[in-house]
Amino acid sequence: MNRFLDILKRTSLLLCFLCCHLSAAEPPKLSGISSRIIDEDTSTGVISFGVFPTSGIVVSGSSSNTNLVPNANISITFEASSWFLQATPAANQYGTAVITLRAQDSNANVGATSFALTVNPVDDPVSIRLVNPTGGQ
């Protein structure tokens, strides 16, 4: 019986070590975000996404097409245990960009997810300015 308990203790310590070691090496996990299609001169609106684990994580975003969506126009916020993203294309631009979110933990492990953002062109209203050709008023 003592031999059985001794083996059980050693096995439990080994399992605990392996479990703790493996979980520390795993990168953060981000939920997937589906592709988005918006019109030019609008934003994606607020998009909720998940990150696990939730504490000690830094999330950043980048765009594959910074002429369409500058990295500075990707806003990521954390509020009440939830993560939120909003991407705003540059004015009068259209096309496609891949937005990538990266989550880094305190051990420098990085997890990532990406989604396609398509921005459709829109017809801008024509503006007509009347000019008096004689220079008078």
Protein backbone atom coordinates (compact mmCIF):
# COMPACT_ATOMS: atom_id res chain seq x y z
CA MET A 1 0.00 0.00 0.00
CA ASN A 2 2.84 2.42 0.85
CA ARG A 3 4.50 1.65 -2.47
CA PHE A 4 1.22 2.41 -4.27
CA LEU A 5 0.89 5.78 -2.47
CA ASP A 6 4.52 6.61 -3.27
CA ILE A 7 3.95 5.92 -7.00
CA LEU A 8 0.72 7.92 -6.90
CA LYS A 9 2.49 10.92 -5.32
CA ARG A 10 5.29 10.86 -7.91
CA THR A 11 2.80 10.54 -10.76
CA SER A 12 0.72 13.42 -9.39
CA LEU A 13 3.81 15.64 -9.11
CA LEU A 14 4.83 14.80 -12.67
CA LEU A 15 1.34 15.52 -14.01
CA CYS A 16 1.21 18.79 -12.09
CA PHE A 17 4.60 19.81 -13.49
CA LEU A 18 3.62 18.91 -17.05
CA CYS A 19 0.26 20.65 -16.76
CA CYS A 20 1.75 23.84 -15.35
CA HIS A 21 4.66 23.83 -17.81
CA LEU A 22 2.48 23.23 -20.87
CA SER A 23 -0.16 25.79 -19.92
CA ALA A 24 2.52 28.47 -19.38
CA ALA A 25 3.84 27.86 -22.92
CA GLU A 26 0.48 28.18 -24.67
CA PRO A 27 -0.16 31.46 -26.48
CA PRO A 28 -3.32 33.45 -25.82
CA LYS A 29 -6.32 32.40 -27.88
CA LEU A 30 -8.49 34.91 -29.74
CA SER A 31 -11.98 34.22 -31.00
CA GLY A 32 -12.49 34.38 -34.74
CA ILE A 33 -13.99 37.46 -36.36
CA SER A 34 -15.98 37.04 -39.54
CA SER A 35 -15.20 39.03 -42.68
CA ARG A 36 -16.79 42.45 -42.90
CA ILE A 37 -18.07 44.52 -45.84
CA ILE A 38 -18.70 48.22 -45.34
CA ASP A 39 -19.10 51.31 -47.52
CA GLU A 40 -16.36 53.88 -47.88
CA ASP A 41 -16.40 56.74 -45.37
CA THR A 42 -17.93 54.52 -42.66
CA SER A 43 -16.42 52.32 -39.96
CA THR A 44 -16.88 48.72 -38.95
CA GLY A 45 -18.79 49.79 -35.88
CA VAL A 46 -17.84 48.14 -32.60
CA ILE A 47 -16.90 44.47 -32.94
CA SER A 48 -16.71 42.31 -29.82
CA PHE A 49 -14.12 39.53 -29.62
CA GLY A 50 -12.78 37.21 -26.96
CA VAL A 51 -9.29 36.57 -25.63
CA PHE A 52 -8.33 33.75 -23.27
CA PRO A 53 -6.85 34.11 -20.77
CA THR A 54 -8.38 37.47 -20.01
CA SER A 55 -5.77 38.94 -17.66
CA GLY A 56 -2.23 40.10 -18.33
CA ILE A 57 -2.82 40.37 -22.08
CA VAL A 58 -1.86 43.16 -24.48
CA VAL A 59 -3.82 43.22 -27.76
CA SER A 60 -2.73 45.14 -30.85
CA GLY A 61 -4.08 45.43 -34.38
CA SER A 62 -2.54 45.93 -37.79
CA SER A 63 -3.70 46.30 -41.38
CA SER A 64 -2.28 44.61 -44.48
CA ASN A 65 -3.26 47.70 -46.50
CA THR A 66 -2.37 50.82 -44.53
CA ASN A 67 -3.47 53.10 -47.40
CA LEU A 68 -6.99 51.76 -46.87
CA VAL A 69 -6.95 51.24 -43.10
CA PRO A 70 -4.05 52.97 -41.36
CA ASN A 71 -2.89 51.10 -38.25
CA ALA A 72 -3.70 54.23 -36.24
CA ASN A 73 -7.36 53.81 -37.30
CA ILE A 74 -7.67 50.44 -35.55
CA SER A 75 -9.02 51.03 -32.07
CA ILE A 76 -8.92 48.23 -29.48
CA THR A 77 -10.44 48.63 -26.05
CA PHE A 78 -11.00 46.42 -23.02
CA GLU A 79 -14.00 47.10 -20.81
CA ALA A 80 -15.74 44.99 -18.18
CA SER A 81 -13.94 41.75 -19.16
CA SER A 82 -14.71 42.22 -22.86
CA TRP A 83 -12.54 43.23 -25.82
CA PHE A 84 -13.76 45.55 -28.57
CA LEU A 85 -12.39 46.59 -31.95
CA GLN A 86 -13.33 49.33 -34.38
CA ALA A 87 -11.60 49.90 -37.72
CA THR A 88 -12.07 53.11 -39.71
CA PRO A 89 -10.82 53.29 -43.29
CA ALA A 90 -9.11 56.44 -44.56
CA ALA A 91 -11.47 58.97 -46.15
CA ASN A 92 -12.59 58.27 -49.74
CA GLN A 93 -10.66 54.97 -49.91
CA TYR A 94 -11.98 51.57 -50.96
CA GLY A 95 -10.53 48.10 -51.41
CA THR A 96 -9.65 45.17 -49.18
CA ALA A 97 -7.42 44.81 -46.15
CA VAL A 98 -6.71 41.96 -43.77
CA ILE A 99 -6.96 43.14 -40.19
CA THR A 100 -4.81 41.08 -37.81
CA LEU A 101 -5.19 41.11 -34.03
CA ARG A 102 -2.31 39.89 -31.88
CA ALA A 103 -2.58 39.06 -28.19
CA GLN A 104 0.63 38.83 -26.16
CA ASP A 105 0.90 37.56 -22.61
CA SER A 106 3.50 38.39 -19.97
CA ASN A 107 5.65 35.43 -21.15
CA ALA A 108 5.88 36.92 -24.69
CA ASN A 109 3.61 34.19 -26.08
CA VAL A 110 1.57 35.54 -29.00
CA GLY A 111 -1.75 34.40 -30.42
CA ALA A 112 -3.39 35.97 -33.47
CA THR A 113 -6.54 36.06 -35.55
CA SER A 114 -7.33 37.86 -38.81
CA PHE A 115 -10.35 38.90 -40.82
CA ALA A 116 -10.91 40.47 -44.22
CA LEU A 117 -12.37 43.96 -44.40
CA THR A 118 -13.79 44.99 -47.76
CA VAL A 119 -14.64 48.65 -48.27
CA ASN A 120 -17.01 49.31 -51.18
CA PRO A 121 -16.77 52.54 -53.18
CA VAL A 122 -19.68 54.95 -53.04
CA ASP A 123 -20.63 57.73 -55.43
CA ASP A 124 -19.76 61.01 -53.82
CA PRO A 125 -22.36 63.72 -54.43
CA VAL A 126 -21.47 66.19 -57.14
CA SER A 127 -21.02 69.73 -55.94
CA ILE A 128 -21.60 72.57 -58.32
CA ARG A 129 -20.30 76.02 -57.63
CA LEU A 130 -21.58 78.86 -59.74
CA VAL A 131 -18.90 81.24 -60.93
CA ASN A 132 -19.64 84.57 -62.49
CA PRO A 133 -17.39 84.69 -65.58
CA THR A 134 -17.43 88.50 -65.76
CA GLY A 135 -16.05 88.87 -62.25
CA GLY A 136 -19.09 90.86 -61.15
CA GLN A 137 -21.38 90.06 -58.32
